[in-house]
């Protein structure tokens, strides 16, 4: 199993550009999450999904959109990139249940200039 | 709302010394508590978790943590640090359903020879 994979690993965007961060998991997990990690701030939840077709906002959703058309994929869309979106983005997945582990991808480092 | 406080953004120890990383939580309901580790340029991986039952939890790589309800703490310890333990450590508390987590700001562990 590859686990959780994310592409790209690195990306530089200009202000106002858009892009999609890809996330795929091969563990058949229903739950998936997007976080951003900023220095000294820990991880903040952007969006999460509990199954195909079902998504909901996390703590910091502004400036982002998500979709979940399949169990495996959970892309994160940035519209009109801003310098404040410079961050490292992590996708994670988890099986249904109580207090189950979240499995993390390797991250995407995004810089907006 | 649930929250986590990690005291000390950086902790330095010598190889072979005791490791103690502090975590205090705030939760309106009985919490599930987690410690995750992040090695450089990688995603997070689970070290250990507390759900119910025994308050002393053992994890991977010789780490353990004790849930103390009266102190609202879940400190992480390891009797003898190894150079390979150098990483960033995150404490997290469950936040409602769907395995959502609230993370602390992280503690970077530095291990010197």
Coordinates of C-alpha atoms in Angstrom, one line a residue:
Chain A
X1 CA 0.0 0.0 0.0
X2 CA 1.2 3.5 -0.8
X3 CA -0.9 5.0 2.0
X4 CA -1.6 8.7 1.5
X5 CA 0.0 10.3 -1.5
X6 CA 0.1 14.0 -2.3
X7 CA 1.2 15.9 -5.4
X8 CA 3.0 18.2 -6.0
X9 CA 5.7 18.2 -3.4
X10 CA 6.6 21.8 -4.0
X11 CA 4.9 24.7 -5.8
X12 CA 5.4 28.4 -6.2
X13 CA 2.4 30.4 -7.2
X14 CA 2.0 34.0 -8.1
X15 CA -0.7 36.1 -6.3
X16 CA -4.0 35.6 -7.9
X17 CA -3.2 32.2 -9.5
X18 CA -5.2 29.1 -8.8
X19 CA -4.1 25.5 -8.2
X20 CA -5.3 22.1 -7.0
X21 CA -3.4 20.1 -4.5
X22 CA -4.0 16.4 -5.1
X23 CA -4.5 13.8 -2.3
X24 CA -5.1 10.1 -2.8
X25 CA -5.3 7.2 -0.3
X26 CA -5.5 3.5 -1.0
X27 CA -6.6 2.3 2.4
X28 CA -10.3 2.6 1.7
X29 CA -10.7 5.1 4.5
X30 CA -14.0 7.0 4.6
X31 CA -12.6 10.0 6.5
X32 CA -10.2 12.4 4.9
X33 CA -8.7 15.8 6.0
X34 CA -6.8 18.7 4.8
X35 CA -4.5 20.6 7.2
X36 CA -2.1 23.5 6.9
X37 CA 1.0 23.8 9.0
X38 CA 2.6 27.1 9.7
X39 CA 5.8 27.6 11.9
X40 CA 4.9 27.7 15.6
X41 CA 1.2 27.2 14.9
X42 CA 0.8 23.5 14.7
X43 CA -1.7 22.0 12.3
X44 CA -5.0 23.7 11.5
X45 CA -7.9 21.8 9.9
X46 CA -9.1 23.4 6.6
X47 CA -11.7 20.9 5.4
X48 CA -12.7 17.4 6.0
X49 CA -14.8 14.7 4.4
X50 CA -16.6 11.7 5.9
X51 CA -17.3 10.0 2.6
X52 CA -17.8 10.5 -1.1
X53 CA -20.0 13.5 -1.7
X54 CA -19.8 14.8 1.9
X55 CA -17.5 17.6 2.9
X56 CA -17.5 20.2 5.7
X57 CA -15.5 23.2 6.8
X58 CA -12.8 23.0 9.4
X59 CA -11.2 25.8 11.4
X60 CA -9.6 27.8 8.5
X61 CA -11.6 27.2 5.3
X62 CA -11.5 30.7 3.8
X63 CA -9.8 30.8 0.4
X64 CA -10.1 27.0 -0.2
X65 CA -12.5 24.6 -1.7
X66 CA -12.7 20.8 -1.7
X67 CA -14.6 18.0 -3.4
X68 CA -14.9 14.3 -2.9
X69 CA -16.2 12.4 -5.8
X70 CA -14.5 9.1 -4.9
X71 CA -13.4 7.4 -1.7
X72 CA -9.8 7.6 -2.8
X73 CA -9.4 11.2 -3.8
X74 CA -9.8 14.5 -1.9
X75 CA -8.4 17.4 -3.9
X76 CA -7.9 20.9 -2.3
X77 CA -8.5 23.9 -4.5
X78 CA -6.9 27.3 -4.0
X79 CA -8.6 30.1 -5.8
X80 CA -6.9 33.5 -6.1
X81 CA -3.8 32.6 -4.2
X82 CA -2.6 35.1 -1.5
X83 CA 0.7 35.3 0.4
X84 CA -1.2 34.2 3.5
X85 CA -1.7 30.8 1.9
X86 CA 2.1 30.2 1.9
X87 CA 2.2 27.0 4.1
X88 CA 2.8 23.3 4.1
X89 CA -0.3 21.4 3.4
X90 CA -1.0 17.9 4.7
X91 CA -3.7 15.5 3.7
X92 CA -4.7 12.7 6.1
X93 CA -7.2 9.8 6.2
X94 CA -8.7 7.7 8.9
X95 CA -11.0 4.7 9.0
X96 CA -14.5 5.0 10.5
X97 CA -14.6 4.3 14.3
X98 CA -13.6 5.9 17.6
X99 CA -10.3 7.6 18.2
X100 CA -8.7 5.9 15.2
X101 CA -5.3 7.0 13.9
X102 CA -5.0 9.6 11.1
X103 CA -2.6 8.6 8.4
X104 CA -0.7 11.5 6.9
X105 CA 0.7 12.2 3.5
X106 CA 4.2 13.7 3.0
X107 CA 2.9 17.2 2.4
X108 CA 3.0 19.9 -0.2
X109 CA 5.1 23.0 0.4
X110 CA 3.4 26.0 -1.2
X111 CA 4.8 29.5 -1.6
X112 CA 2.8 32.4 -2.9
X113 CA 4.7 35.3 -4.1
Chain B
X1 CA -14.1 24.1 22.4
X2 CA -11.2 21.7 22.8
X3 CA -7.7 23.1 23.0
X4 CA -4.2 21.8 23.6
X5 CA -1.2 23.7 25.1
X6 CA 2.3 22.4 24.7
X7 CA 4.8 24.1 27.0
X8 CA 8.1 24.8 25.3
X9 CA 8.5 25.1 21.6
X10 CA 12.0 23.6 21.9
X11 CA 13.4 21.1 24.3
X12 CA 17.1 20.1 24.3
X13 CA 18.4 16.9 25.9
X14 CA 21.6 14.9 25.8
X15 CA 21.7 11.5 24.4
X16 CA 20.7 9.0 27.1
X17 CA 18.9 11.6 29.2
X18 CA 15.2 11.6 30.1
X19 CA 12.8 13.1 27.6
X20 CA 9.8 15.0 29.0
X21 CA 7.4 16.9 26.6
X22 CA 4.5 18.6 28.2
X23 CA 0.9 18.7 27.1
X24 CA -2.2 20.1 28.8
X25 CA -5.6 19.9 27.3
X26 CA -8.9 21.6 27.7
X27 CA -12.0 19.5 26.8
X28 CA -15.6 19.7 27.7
X29 CA -16.0 15.9 27.4
X30 CA -13.8 13.0 28.3
X31 CA -11.1 13.4 25.8
X32 CA -9.2 11.1 23.4
X33 CA -5.6 12.2 23.4
X34 CA -2.8 11.6 20.9
X35 CA 0.9 12.2 20.4
X36 CA 2.2 12.4 16.9
X37 CA 5.8 12.7 15.7
X38 CA 7.0 14.5 12.6
X39 CA 10.5 13.9 11.3
X40 CA 12.0 16.5 9.0
X41 CA 10.2 16.9 5.7
X42 CA 7.7 14.1 6.5
X43 CA 4.1 13.8 7.5
X44 CA 3.0 13.1 11.0
X45 CA 2.9 9.6 12.4
X46 CA 1.1 8.3 15.5
X47 CA 3.3 7.6 18.6
X48 CA 0.5 6.7 21.0
X49 CA -3.0 7.5 22.0
X50 CA -5.2 7.4 25.1
X51 CA -8.9 6.5 24.7
X52 CA -10.2 4.8 27.9
X53 CA -8.9 2.5 30.6
X54 CA -5.3 2.4 31.7
X55 CA -3.9 5.9 32.1
X56 CA -0.3 5.0 31.3
X57 CA -0.1 4.4 27.6
X58 CA 2.9 2.9 25.9
X59 CA 3.8 3.8 22.3
X60 CA 6.4 3.1 19.7
X61 CA 10.1 3.7 20.0
X62 CA 10.0 3.5 23.8
X63 CA 7.8 6.5 24.4
X64 CA 5.0 6.6 26.9
X65 CA 2.4 9.1 28.2
X66 CA 0.3 9.3 31.3
X67 CA -3.3 10.7 31.3
X68 CA -3.9 12.7 34.5
X69 CA -7.4 13.9 34.6
X70 CA -7.0 16.0 37.7
X71 CA -4.1 17.9 36.1
X72 CA -5.7 17.8 32.6
X73 CA -2.3 16.7 31.3
X74 CA -0.9 14.1 29.0
X75 CA 2.9 14.5 29.1
X76 CA 5.1 12.4 26.9
X77 CA 8.2 10.7 28.3
X78 CA 11.1 8.5 27.3
X79 CA 13.7 7.2 29.8
X80 CA 16.7 7.5 27.6
X81 CA 16.9 9.8 24.5
X82 CA 18.4 8.6 21.3
X83 CA 19.8 10.8 18.5
X84 CA 17.0 9.4 16.2
X85 CA 14.4 10.9 18.5
X86 CA 15.2 14.4 17.2
X87 CA 11.9 15.5 15.6
X88 CA 8.9 17.7 16.3
X89 CA 6.2 16.3 18.5
X90 CA 2.5 17.2 18.5
X91 CA -0.1 16.6 21.1
X92 CA -3.7 16.5 19.9
X93 CA -7.1 16.1 21.4
X94 CA -10.3 14.8 19.8
X95 CA -12.7 17.4 18.7
X96 CA -16.2 16.1 18.2
X97 CA -16.9 13.3 15.8
X98 CA -15.3 12.0 12.6
X99 CA -11.9 11.6 14.3
X100 CA -11.3 15.3 14.1
X101 CA -8.3 16.6 16.1
X102 CA -7.1 19.8 17.5
X103 CA -3.3 20.0 17.6
X104 CA -1.0 21.8 19.9
X105 CA 1.7 24.1 18.5
X106 CA 4.4 21.4 18.7
X107 CA 7.6 20.9 20.5
X108 CA 10.9 20.4 18.7
X109 CA 13.1 17.9 20.5
X110 CA 16.9 18.4 20.0
X111 CA 19.2 15.6 21.0
X112 CA 22.9 16.3 21.5
X113 CA 25.7 13.7 21.6

